[in-house]
């Protein structure tokens, strides 16, 4: 079984976005970019939802154009393998799980 780790800068971005969204009571989220080695994943960078994301208290659809721009930025000056989009993250603007979370 592999190990999933997250670098501090990625975690700080998620925490800052969570604080901003909590005040607005909107769901937030974004994508995680990292390196895969054998069965291990190291999350190096994260994005927020982006300026054109669709957000409600119970759903978020990140801005794909923003995400693609960030992905290019993350990899522009990177030596070696590019970072891979390793997955997504989200936090609710309401208490509890959304209907979609319960169903999946």
GROMACS .gro file of C-alpha atoms in nm:
model
  104
    1UNK     CA    1   0.000   0.000   0.000
    2UNK     CA    2   0.137   0.339  -0.102
    3UNK     CA    3   0.173   0.660   0.094
    4UNK     CA    4   0.001   0.990   0.014
    5UNK     CA    5   0.189   1.300   0.132
    6UNK     CA    6   0.121   1.669   0.082
    7UNK     CA    7   0.375   1.951   0.085
    8UNK     CA    8   0.309   2.246   0.315
    9UNK     CA    9   0.256   2.501   0.037
   10UNK     CA   10  -0.026   2.292  -0.113
   11UNK     CA   11  -0.186   2.238   0.227
   12UNK     CA   12  -0.164   2.610   0.310
   13UNK     CA   13  -0.343   2.701  -0.014
   14UNK     CA   14  -0.626   2.460   0.071
   15UNK     CA   15  -0.650   2.596   0.426
   16UNK     CA   16  -0.660   2.958   0.307
   17UNK     CA   17  -0.929   2.879   0.049
   18UNK     CA   18  -1.129   2.695   0.316
   19UNK     CA   19  -1.123   3.002   0.542
   20UNK     CA   20  -1.234   3.234   0.259
   21UNK     CA   21  -1.518   3.003   0.155
   22UNK     CA   22  -1.643   2.938   0.508
   23UNK     CA   23  -1.730   3.305   0.547
   24UNK     CA   24  -1.928   3.292   0.220
   25UNK     CA   25  -2.091   2.957   0.304
   26UNK     CA   26  -1.998   2.825  -0.041
   27UNK     CA   27  -1.848   2.491  -0.129
   28UNK     CA   28  -1.494   2.517  -0.256
   29UNK     CA   29  -1.240   2.288  -0.410
   30UNK     CA   30  -0.977   2.247  -0.673
   31UNK     CA   31  -0.720   2.005  -0.803
   32UNK     CA   32  -0.410   1.840  -0.662
   33UNK     CA   33  -0.089   1.807  -0.863
   34UNK     CA   34   0.190   1.575  -0.766
   35UNK     CA   35   0.459   1.325  -0.833
   36UNK     CA   36   0.398   0.951  -0.844
   37UNK     CA   37   0.679   0.718  -0.744
   38UNK     CA   38   0.600   0.348  -0.734
   39UNK     CA   39   0.284   0.339  -0.520
   40UNK     CA   40   0.350   0.671  -0.343
   41UNK     CA   41   0.202   1.010  -0.431
   42UNK     CA   42   0.350   1.341  -0.319
   43UNK     CA   43   0.114   1.636  -0.365
   44UNK     CA   44   0.332   1.932  -0.454
   45UNK     CA   45   0.078   2.195  -0.567
   46UNK     CA   46  -0.294   2.260  -0.532
   47UNK     CA   47  -0.542   2.497  -0.692
   48UNK     CA   48  -0.850   2.671  -0.566
   49UNK     CA   49  -1.174   2.678  -0.763
   50UNK     CA   50  -1.071   2.961  -0.995
   51UNK     CA   51  -1.246   3.287  -1.081
   52UNK     CA   52  -1.515   3.134  -1.305
   53UNK     CA   53  -1.600   2.833  -1.090
   54UNK     CA   54  -1.966   2.749  -1.033
   55UNK     CA   55  -2.027   2.741  -0.658
   56UNK     CA   56  -2.324   2.690  -0.427
   57UNK     CA   57  -2.338   2.592  -0.060
   58UNK     CA   58  -2.344   2.224  -0.164
   59UNK     CA   59  -2.156   2.205  -0.497
   60UNK     CA   60  -1.847   2.330  -0.672
   61UNK     CA   61  -1.739   2.298  -1.035
   62UNK     CA   62  -1.386   2.433  -1.066
   63UNK     CA   63  -1.294   2.666  -1.351
   64UNK     CA   64  -1.123   2.431  -1.598
   65UNK     CA   65  -0.951   2.709  -1.795
   66UNK     CA   66  -0.798   2.840  -1.471
   67UNK     CA   67  -0.690   2.487  -1.377
   68UNK     CA   68  -0.520   2.435  -1.714
   69UNK     CA   69  -0.338   2.768  -1.681
   70UNK     CA   70  -0.218   2.674  -1.331
   71UNK     CA   71  -0.104   2.331  -1.453
   72UNK     CA   72   0.104   2.497  -1.728
   73UNK     CA   73   0.245   2.742  -1.473
   74UNK     CA   74   0.337   2.465  -1.230
   75UNK     CA   75   0.524   2.275  -1.501
   76UNK     CA   76   0.680   2.568  -1.694
   77UNK     CA   77   1.015   2.574  -1.516
   78UNK     CA   78   1.014   2.223  -1.381
   79UNK     CA   79   1.313   2.002  -1.449
   80UNK     CA   80   1.234   1.635  -1.496
   81UNK     CA   81   0.888   1.484  -1.499
   82UNK     CA   82   0.588   1.716  -1.511
   83UNK     CA   83   0.348   1.722  -1.218
   84UNK     CA   84   0.042   1.506  -1.277
   85UNK     CA   85  -0.315   1.599  -1.191
   86UNK     CA   86  -0.346   1.355  -0.904
   87UNK     CA   87  -0.702   1.427  -0.802
   88UNK     CA   88  -0.930   1.685  -0.655
   89UNK     CA   89  -1.029   1.821  -0.319
   90UNK     CA   90  -1.342   1.994  -0.190
   91UNK     CA   91  -1.493   2.134   0.128
   92UNK     CA   92  -1.859   2.209   0.191
   93UNK     CA   93  -2.006   2.548   0.261
   94UNK     CA   94  -2.275   2.374   0.465
   95UNK     CA   95  -2.258   2.131   0.754
   96UNK     CA   96  -2.254   1.765   0.666
   97UNK     CA   97  -2.230   1.574   0.340
   98UNK     CA   98  -2.393   1.672   0.015
   99UNK     CA   99  -2.638   1.439  -0.158
  100UNK     CA  100  -2.371   1.362  -0.420
  101UNK     CA  101  -2.119   1.268  -0.151
  102UNK     CA  102  -2.369   1.035   0.013
  103UNK     CA  103  -2.456   0.871  -0.319
  104UNK     CA  104  -2.092   0.817  -0.419
   0.00000   0.00000   0.00000
